[in-house]
Amino acid sequence: MPANFYNNKAAMVGVDRHPARVVLAQIDIVFGRKLPWIYAVAVPFWWPGGDEGKRTSTVTADGEKMIRETFFISKVPHVPAPGPFHPTQALTNASIIKNSKTRPFLAASRVTSEGEPLAICLAGPVGFDMNCQEVDGGKPEALNGLVISGCTVMTQPTVKDFVFRIFDEFIKEWLAEKVVSLLDLVLKYFKIGAIPRAIVSWVAKKVVPKLIDWAEDVAKDVWDQIERASDRYRRKARQSPVLTS
């Protein structure tokens, strides 16, 4: 299904989870207590907190700058769900907004500007953003920002777009941790001492993510070569004369 590109007319709405300083049953009236809480978020893509360097400087759609893959909007308005909140919640909320971020989830690998893919919706005018969150020590971002983009310029997302984006957002970090953990288990199996293991683990945490990035780049290049070869084969098949008896 064709998907709209993002441009400055797009807008994001969603929910995040951040700590809130809440008064519970009048017990914590003096100091309040920070608890995981639901925040409503909404921001237009023309928001001044956006990364101006990642809007397209030369390519527009419907008279608006288009959005590149690595674009993000900071200082996103957050409104916490009903309290009651301690008066210091205002400071907590200000800190959350100051450090907040939202960024596009999907991009079109075949459509680039200034060397980077352009952000696109998933289907038609509907897309998703990765939003900030800070709960339970988990990943600091989640796919919980719904984007509506009225941009009339559209493209067709490819399987490659989905596969590598899902890998980047949900698998890459987990895979790096598993490789480092497996390496430590192997060293333990061979009865390597704690200090050498710690050194190897420290080096592995630096090196393994870079190796995974390199392997991903190689996989993308191979995928592109296969697609180009497939396109050439289909063109030749269409141009070949049809034999009839």
CSV table of C-alpha atoms in Angstrom, one decimal:
chain,number,residue,atom,x,y,z
A,1,MET,CA,0.0,0.0,0.0
A,2,PRO,CA,1.4,3.5,-0.8
A,3,ALA,CA,2.4,5.6,2.1
A,4,ASN,CA,2.6,9.4,2.5
A,5,PHE,CA,6.0,11.1,3.1
A,6,TYR,CA,6.4,13.2,6.2
A,7,ASN,CA,6.6,16.9,5.9
A,8,ASN,CA,6.3,19.9,8.2
A,9,LYS,CA,2.5,19.6,8.1
A,10,ALA,CA,2.5,16.2,9.8
A,11,ALA,CA,1.6,15.9,13.5
A,12,MET,CA,2.2,13.3,16.2
A,13,VAL,CA,-0.1,12.3,19.0
A,14,GLY,CA,0.5,9.5,21.5
A,15,VAL,CA,1.1,8.4,25.1
A,16,ASP,CA,4.4,8.1,27.0
A,17,ARG,CA,5.3,6.7,30.3
A,18,HIS,CA,7.4,8.8,32.7
A,19,PRO,CA,7.7,9.2,36.4
A,20,ALA,CA,5.3,11.6,38.1
A,21,ARG,CA,5.3,13.0,41.6
A,22,VAL,CA,2.0,11.8,42.9
A,23,VAL,CA,0.2,12.2,46.2
A,24,LEU,CA,-1.3,8.9,47.2
A,25,ALA,CA,-4.2,8.8,49.7
A,26,GLN,CA,-2.8,11.9,51.4
A,27,ILE,CA,0.2,9.9,52.6
A,28,ASP,CA,2.9,11.7,50.7
A,29,ILE,CA,1.6,15.3,51.0
A,30,VAL,CA,4.9,16.7,52.1
A,31,PHE,CA,7.3,15.1,49.6
A,32,GLY,CA,5.1,13.2,47.1
A,33,ARG,CA,6.2,9.9,45.5
A,34,LYS,CA,7.5,9.4,42.0
A,35,LEU,CA,5.6,6.6,40.2
A,36,PRO,CA,5.4,5.4,36.6
A,37,TRP,CA,2.6,7.5,35.0
A,38,ILE,CA,0.9,8.0,31.7
A,39,TYR,CA,1.5,11.3,29.8
A,40,ALA,CA,-0.4,12.5,26.7
A,41,VAL,CA,1.9,13.9,24.0
A,42,ALA,CA,1.2,15.9,20.9
A,43,VAL,CA,3.4,18.0,18.6
A,44,PRO,CA,3.3,19.3,15.0
A,45,PHE,CA,6.3,18.7,12.9
A,46,TRP,CA,6.9,22.4,12.3
A,47,TRP,CA,7.6,22.6,16.1
A,48,PRO,CA,10.6,24.9,16.9
A,49,GLY,CA,12.1,22.1,18.9
A,50,GLY,CA,12.7,20.1,15.7
A,51,ASP,CA,16.2,19.4,14.4
A,52,GLU,CA,16.4,22.0,11.7
A,53,GLY,CA,19.5,20.4,10.2
A,54,LYS,CA,17.5,17.2,9.4
A,55,ARG,CA,14.7,18.9,7.5
A,56,THR,CA,15.3,18.9,3.8
A,57,SER,CA,16.8,22.1,2.6
A,58,THR,CA,16.3,21.6,-1.1
A,59,VAL,CA,13.3,19.2,-1.4
A,60,THR,CA,9.7,20.2,-0.6
A,61,ALA,CA,6.3,18.6,-0.8
A,62,ASP,CA,3.1,20.6,-0.9
A,63,GLY,CA,5.2,23.7,-0.3
A,64,GLU,CA,6.6,22.3,3.0
A,65,LYS,CA,10.1,20.9,3.9
A,66,MET,CA,10.2,17.1,3.9
A,67,ILE,CA,11.7,15.1,6.8
A,68,ARG,CA,14.7,13.0,6.8
A,69,GLU,CA,15.1,9.6,8.6
A,70,THR,CA,17.3,11.0,11.4
A,71,PHE,CA,15.1,14.0,12.1
A,72,PHE,CA,13.8,14.4,15.7
A,73,ILE,CA,11.7,16.8,17.6
A,74,SER,CA,12.7,17.7,21.1
A,75,LYS,CA,10.9,19.6,23.9
A,76,VAL,CA,7.7,17.7,23.1
A,77,PRO,CA,4.7,18.9,25.2
A,78,HIS,CA,3.7,16.3,27.8
A,79,VAL,CA,0.5,16.4,29.9
A,80,PRO,CA,0.2,13.8,32.7
A,81,ALA,CA,-3.0,11.9,33.3
A,82,PRO,CA,-5.1,13.0,36.3
A,83,GLY,CA,-3.3,13.1,39.7
A,84,PRO,CA,-3.5,14.3,42.4
A,85,PHE,CA,0.0,15.6,41.9
A,86,HIS,CA,2.4,17.2,44.4
A,87,PRO,CA,3.2,20.9,43.7
A,88,THR,CA,6.8,19.8,42.7
A,89,GLN,CA,5.3,17.8,39.8
A,90,ALA,CA,5.6,21.1,37.7
A,91,LEU,CA,9.4,20.7,38.0
A,92,THR,CA,9.2,17.0,37.1
A,93,ASN,CA,7.1,17.9,34.0
A,94,ALA,CA,9.5,20.6,33.0
A,95,SER,CA,12.4,18.2,33.1
A,96,ILE,CA,10.6,15.6,31.1
A,97,ILE,CA,9.7,18.1,28.4
A,98,LYS,CA,13.3,19.5,28.3
A,99,ASN,CA,14.7,16.0,27.7
A,100,SER,CA,11.9,14.6,25.5
A,101,LYS,CA,12.3,13.4,21.9
A,102,THR,CA,10.2,11.9,19.1
A,103,ARG,CA,11.5,10.7,15.7
A,104,PRO,CA,10.2,8.9,12.6
A,105,PHE,CA,10.0,5.1,12.7
A,106,LEU,CA,10.0,4.3,9.0
A,107,ALA,CA,11.9,5.7,6.0
A,108,ALA,CA,12.1,5.0,2.3
A,109,SER,CA,15.5,3.5,1.4
A,110,ARG,CA,15.1,4.3,-2.3
A,111,VAL,CA,14.1,8.0,-1.8
A,112,THR,CA,16.9,10.1,-0.3
A,113,SER,CA,17.7,13.7,0.2
A,114,GLU,CA,21.2,15.0,1.2
A,115,GLY,CA,22.3,11.3,1.5
A,116,GLU,CA,19.6,10.2,3.9
A,117,PRO,CA,16.3,8.3,3.3
A,118,LEU,CA,13.1,10.4,3.7
A,119,ALA,CA,10.7,9.5,6.5
A,120,ILE,CA,7.4,7.9,5.4
A,121,CYS,CA,4.1,6.7,6.9
A,122,LEU,CA,3.3,3.0,7.2
A,123,ALA,CA,0.1,3.1,5.1
A,124,GLY,CA,-1.5,6.1,3.5
A,125,PRO,CA,-1.4,9.2,5.8
A,126,VAL,CA,-0.9,7.1,9.0
A,127,GLY,CA,2.6,6.5,10.4
A,128,PHE,CA,4.4,6.1,13.7
A,129,ASP,CA,7.1,7.7,15.7
A,130,MET,CA,9.5,6.4,18.3
A,131,ASN,CA,8.8,8.4,21.5
A,132,CYS,CA,10.8,8.9,24.7
A,133,GLN,CA,9.9,7.1,27.8
A,134,GLU,CA,11.7,6.3,31.1
A,135,VAL,CA,10.1,3.4,33.0
A,136,ASP,CA,11.4,0.4,34.8
A,137,GLY,CA,14.9,0.7,33.3
A,138,GLY,CA,13.6,-0.5,29.9
A,139,LYS,CA,14.5,0.9,26.5
A,140,PRO,CA,14.2,4.7,26.6
A,141,GLU,CA,12.0,4.8,23.4
A,142,ALA,CA,8.9,3.1,22.3
A,143,LEU,CA,6.8,2.9,19.2
A,144,ASN,CA,3.8,4.8,20.6
A,145,GLY,CA,3.5,8.0,18.6
A,146,LEU,CA,0.7,8.0,16.0
A,147,VAL,CA,1.6,10.3,13.1
A,148,ILE,CA,-0.9,11.8,10.6
A,149,SER,CA,0.7,13.3,7.5
A,150,GLY,CA,-1.5,15.0,4.9
A,151,CYS,CA,1.5,15.2,2.4
A,152,THR,CA,0.1,14.3,-1.0
A,153,VAL,CA,3.5,12.9,-2.2
A,154,MET,CA,3.6,9.1,-1.7
A,155,THR,CA,5.8,6.1,-2.2
A,156,GLN,CA,5.6,2.3,-1.8
A,157,PRO,CA,7.5,1.0,1.3
A,158,THR,CA,9.6,-2.0,0.5
A,159,VAL,CA,10.3,-5.2,2.5
A,160,LYS,CA,13.8,-3.9,3.0
A,161,ASP,CA,12.5,-0.7,4.7
A,162,PHE,CA,10.5,-2.8,7.2
A,163,VAL,CA,13.1,-5.5,7.8
A,164,PHE,CA,16.1,-3.3,8.6
A,165,ARG,CA,14.1,-0.8,10.6
A,166,ILE,CA,12.6,-3.5,12.8
A,167,PHE,CA,16.1,-4.9,13.2
A,168,ASP,CA,17.5,-1.5,14.1
A,169,GLU,CA,14.8,-0.6,16.7
A,170,PHE,CA,14.0,-3.9,18.3
A,171,ILE,CA,16.7,-6.5,17.6
A,172,LYS,CA,20.2,-4.9,17.2
A,173,GLU,CA,20.7,-3.8,20.8
A,174,TRP,CA,19.3,-7.2,22.1
A,175,LEU,CA,21.6,-9.1,19.8
A,176,ALA,CA,24.7,-7.2,20.9
A,177,GLU,CA,23.9,-7.9,24.5
A,178,LYS,CA,23.4,-11.6,23.8
A,179,VAL,CA,26.7,-11.9,21.9
A,180,VAL,CA,28.6,-10.3,24.8
A,181,SER,CA,26.8,-12.6,27.3
A,182,LEU,CA,27.6,-15.7,25.2
A,183,LEU,CA,31.3,-14.7,25.0
A,184,ASP,CA,31.4,-14.4,28.8
A,185,LEU,CA,29.9,-17.8,29.2
A,186,VAL,CA,32.5,-19.3,26.8
A,187,LEU,CA,35.3,-17.7,28.8
A,188,LYS,CA,33.8,-19.1,32.0
A,189,TYR,CA,33.6,-22.5,30.5
A,190,PHE,CA,37.3,-22.4,29.7
A,191,LYS,CA,37.9,-21.2,33.3
A,192,ILE,CA,39.3,-17.8,32.4
A,193,GLY,CA,39.8,-15.6,35.4
A,194,ALA,CA,37.5,-12.8,36.5
A,195,ILE,CA,39.8,-9.9,35.6
A,196,PRO,CA,40.6,-11.1,32.0
A,197,ARG,CA,36.9,-11.8,31.5
A,198,ALA,CA,36.1,-8.3,32.6
A,199,ILE,CA,38.6,-6.8,30.2
A,200,VAL,CA,37.3,-9.0,27.3
A,201,SER,CA,33.7,-8.1,28.2
A,202,TRP,CA,34.5,-4.4,28.2
A,203,VAL,CA,36.2,-4.6,24.8
A,204,ALA,CA,33.4,-6.7,23.4
A,205,LYS,CA,30.8,-4.1,24.5
A,206,LYS,CA,32.7,-1.6,22.4
A,207,VAL,CA,33.5,-3.8,19.4
A,208,VAL,CA,30.4,-6.1,19.0
A,209,PRO,CA,27.9,-3.2,18.2
A,210,LYS,CA,30.3,-1.9,15.5
A,211,LEU,CA,30.6,-5.4,14.0
A,212,ILE,CA,26.9,-5.7,13.9
A,213,ASP,CA,26.6,-2.3,12.2
A,214,TRP,CA,29.2,-3.5,9.6
A,215,ALA,CA,27.3,-6.8,9.0
A,216,GLU,CA,24.1,-4.8,8.6
A,217,ASP,CA,25.7,-2.5,6.0
A,218,VAL,CA,27.0,-5.6,4.1
A,219,ALA,CA,23.5,-7.2,4.3
A,220,LYS,CA,21.9,-4.0,2.9
A,221,ASP,CA,24.5,-3.9,0.0
A,222,VAL,CA,23.8,-7.6,-0.8
A,223,TRP,CA,20.0,-7.0,-0.7
A,224,ASP,CA,20.5,-4.1,-3.1
A,225,GLN,CA,22.5,-6.2,-5.5
A,226,ILE,CA,19.9,-8.9,-5.4
A,227,GLU,CA,17.2,-6.4,-6.2
A,228,ARG,CA,19.1,-4.9,-9.0
A,229,ALA,CA,19.9,-8.3,-10.5
A,230,SER,CA,16.2,-9.2,-10.2
A,231,ASP,CA,15.1,-6.0,-11.9
A,232,ARG,CA,17.6,-6.6,-14.8
A,233,TYR,CA,16.2,-10.2,-15.1
A,234,ARG,CA,12.6,-9.0,-15.2
A,235,ARG,CA,13.5,-6.3,-17.8
A,236,LYS,CA,15.2,-8.9,-20.0
A,237,ALA,CA,12.3,-11.3,-19.7
A,238,ARG,CA,9.9,-8.6,-20.8
A,239,GLN,CA,12.1,-7.7,-23.8
A,240,SER,CA,12.7,-11.3,-24.9
A,241,PRO,CA,10.7,-12.2,-28.1
A,242,VAL,CA,7.9,-14.6,-27.6
A,243,LEU,CA,8.2,-17.8,-29.7
A,244,THR,CA,5.1,-19.2,-31.3
A,245,SER,CA,4.6,-22.4,-33.2
